[in-house]
GROMACS .gro file of C-alpha atoms in nm:
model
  119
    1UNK     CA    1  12.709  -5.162  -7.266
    2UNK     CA    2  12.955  -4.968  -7.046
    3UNK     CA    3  13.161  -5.126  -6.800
    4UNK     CA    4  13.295  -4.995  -6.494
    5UNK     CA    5  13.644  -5.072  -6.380
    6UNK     CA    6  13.749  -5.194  -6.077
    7UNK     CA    7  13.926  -4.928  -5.874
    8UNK     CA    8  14.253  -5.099  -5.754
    9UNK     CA    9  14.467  -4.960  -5.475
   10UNK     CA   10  14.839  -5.142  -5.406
   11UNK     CA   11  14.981  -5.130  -5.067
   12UNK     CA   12  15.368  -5.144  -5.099
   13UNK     CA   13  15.577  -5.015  -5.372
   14UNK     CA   14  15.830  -5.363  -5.402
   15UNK     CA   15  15.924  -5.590  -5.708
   16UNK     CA   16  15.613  -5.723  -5.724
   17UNK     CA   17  15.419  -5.385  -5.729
   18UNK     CA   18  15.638  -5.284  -6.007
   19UNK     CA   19  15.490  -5.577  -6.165
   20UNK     CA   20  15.145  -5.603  -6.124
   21UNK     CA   21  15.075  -5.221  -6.170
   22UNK     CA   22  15.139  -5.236  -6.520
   23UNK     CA   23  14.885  -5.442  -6.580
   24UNK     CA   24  14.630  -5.326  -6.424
   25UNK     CA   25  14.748  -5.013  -6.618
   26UNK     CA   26  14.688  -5.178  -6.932
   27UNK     CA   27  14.380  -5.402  -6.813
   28UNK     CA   28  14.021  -5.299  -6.970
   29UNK     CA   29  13.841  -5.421  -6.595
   30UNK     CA   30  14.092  -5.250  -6.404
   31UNK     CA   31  14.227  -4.921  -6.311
   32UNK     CA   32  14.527  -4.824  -6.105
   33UNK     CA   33  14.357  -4.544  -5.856
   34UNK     CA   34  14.617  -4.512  -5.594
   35UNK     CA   35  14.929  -4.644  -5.427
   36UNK     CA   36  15.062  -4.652  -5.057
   37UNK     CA   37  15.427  -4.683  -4.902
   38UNK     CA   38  15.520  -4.588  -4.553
   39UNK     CA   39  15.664  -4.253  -4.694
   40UNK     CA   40  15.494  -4.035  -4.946
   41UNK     CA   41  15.788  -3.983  -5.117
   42UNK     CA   42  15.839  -4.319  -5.241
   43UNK     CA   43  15.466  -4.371  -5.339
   44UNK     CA   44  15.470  -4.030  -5.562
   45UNK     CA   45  15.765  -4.151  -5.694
   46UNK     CA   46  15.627  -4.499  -5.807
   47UNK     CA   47  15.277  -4.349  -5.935
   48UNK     CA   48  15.502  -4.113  -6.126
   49UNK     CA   49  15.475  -4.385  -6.442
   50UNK     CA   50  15.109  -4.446  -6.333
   51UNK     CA   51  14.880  -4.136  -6.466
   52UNK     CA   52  14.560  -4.100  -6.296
   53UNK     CA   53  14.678  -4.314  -5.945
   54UNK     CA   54  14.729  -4.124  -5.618
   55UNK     CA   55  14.980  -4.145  -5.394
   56UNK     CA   56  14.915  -4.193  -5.046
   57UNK     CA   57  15.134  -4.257  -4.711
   58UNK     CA   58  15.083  -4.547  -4.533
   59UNK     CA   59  14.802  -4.859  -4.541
   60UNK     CA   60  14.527  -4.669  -4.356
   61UNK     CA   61  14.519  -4.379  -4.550
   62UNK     CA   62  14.497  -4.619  -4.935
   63UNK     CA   63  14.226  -4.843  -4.707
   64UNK     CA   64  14.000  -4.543  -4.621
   65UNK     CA   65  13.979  -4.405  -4.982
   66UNK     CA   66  13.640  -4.397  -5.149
   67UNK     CA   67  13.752  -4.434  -5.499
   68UNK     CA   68  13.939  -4.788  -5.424
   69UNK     CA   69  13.735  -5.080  -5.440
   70UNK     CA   70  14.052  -5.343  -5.393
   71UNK     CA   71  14.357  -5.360  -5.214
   72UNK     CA   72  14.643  -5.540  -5.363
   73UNK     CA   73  14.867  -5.611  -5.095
   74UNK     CA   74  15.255  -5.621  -5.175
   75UNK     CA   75  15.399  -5.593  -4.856
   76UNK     CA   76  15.633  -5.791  -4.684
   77UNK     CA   77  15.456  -6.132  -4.541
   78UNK     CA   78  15.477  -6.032  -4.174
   79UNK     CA   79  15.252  -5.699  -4.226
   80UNK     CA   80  15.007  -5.890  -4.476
   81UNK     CA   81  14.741  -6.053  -4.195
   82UNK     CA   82  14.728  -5.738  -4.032
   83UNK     CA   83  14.661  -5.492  -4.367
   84UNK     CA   84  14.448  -5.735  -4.500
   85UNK     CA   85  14.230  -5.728  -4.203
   86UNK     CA   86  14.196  -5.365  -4.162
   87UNK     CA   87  14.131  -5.356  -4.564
   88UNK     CA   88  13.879  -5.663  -4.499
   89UNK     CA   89  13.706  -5.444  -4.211
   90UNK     CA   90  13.644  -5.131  -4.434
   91UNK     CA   91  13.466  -5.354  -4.721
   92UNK     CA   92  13.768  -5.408  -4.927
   93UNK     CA   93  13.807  -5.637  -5.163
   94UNK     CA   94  14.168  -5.816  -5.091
   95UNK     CA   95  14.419  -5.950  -5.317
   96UNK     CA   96  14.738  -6.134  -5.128
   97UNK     CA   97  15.068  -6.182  -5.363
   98UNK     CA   98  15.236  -6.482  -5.197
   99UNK     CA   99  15.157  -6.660  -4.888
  100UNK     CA  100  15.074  -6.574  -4.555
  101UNK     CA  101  15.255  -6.609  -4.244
  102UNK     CA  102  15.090  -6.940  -4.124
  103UNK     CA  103  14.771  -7.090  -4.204
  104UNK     CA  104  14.612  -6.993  -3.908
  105UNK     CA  105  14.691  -6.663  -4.055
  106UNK     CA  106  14.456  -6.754  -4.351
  107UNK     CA  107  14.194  -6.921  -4.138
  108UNK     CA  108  14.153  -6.578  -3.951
  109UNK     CA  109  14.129  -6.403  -4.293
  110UNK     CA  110  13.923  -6.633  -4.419
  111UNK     CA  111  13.628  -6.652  -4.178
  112UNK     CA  112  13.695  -6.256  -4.172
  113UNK     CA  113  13.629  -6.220  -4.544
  114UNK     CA  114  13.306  -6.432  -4.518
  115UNK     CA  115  13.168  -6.263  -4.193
  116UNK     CA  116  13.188  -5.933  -4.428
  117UNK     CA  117  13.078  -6.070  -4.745
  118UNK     CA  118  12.713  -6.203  -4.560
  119UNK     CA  119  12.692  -5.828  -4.438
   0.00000   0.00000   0.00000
């Protein structure tokens, strides 16, 4: 029986990326498609040691790919609620990498995730 990977995009090209892309490098669900920074110059240079993974500029541009069926977000914690709603929105799939601002942040994201997920 095949298996298809998951198609993981990461928003944010920080410590943490530097981290987790790796392993989803190395994972046998997983597959590093494409990665997003505010310039495209720093995401080409971070998917440099990915083969395969795209770079892209900015959040909207990772959310509206075909070929990514989760966002990893690894952005700073004031621009998570608002990525992970417009990733939410397009049918995402959403990972968050440390907390959110509040948790009426997470409330909003919550009930956002389950309004989508009964779609």
């Amino acid at each position: 029986m095949t298996m298809t990977k998951a198609k993981i995009g990461i928003v944010g090209t920080g410590f943490i990326a530097t981290i987790l892309a790796p392993q989803i490098q190395s994972s046998k669900k997983a597959r590093l498609d494409a990665v997003s920074s505010r310039t495209l110059a720093k995401a080409e240079s971070f998917v440099a040691n990915y083969p395969g993974a795209i770079a892209v500029e900015g959040a909207d541009q990772l959310i509206a790919r075909d070929d990514v069926d989760a966002v990893y977000i690894a952005t700073p914690t004031s621009a998570k609620e608002d990525v992970a709603s417009r990733a939410l929105t397009a049918g995402k799939h959403v990972l968050i990498e440390k907390p959110l601002h509040s948790a009426a942040s997470f409330k909003r994201l919550s009930a956002l995730a389950r309004q989508k997920a009964s779609c």
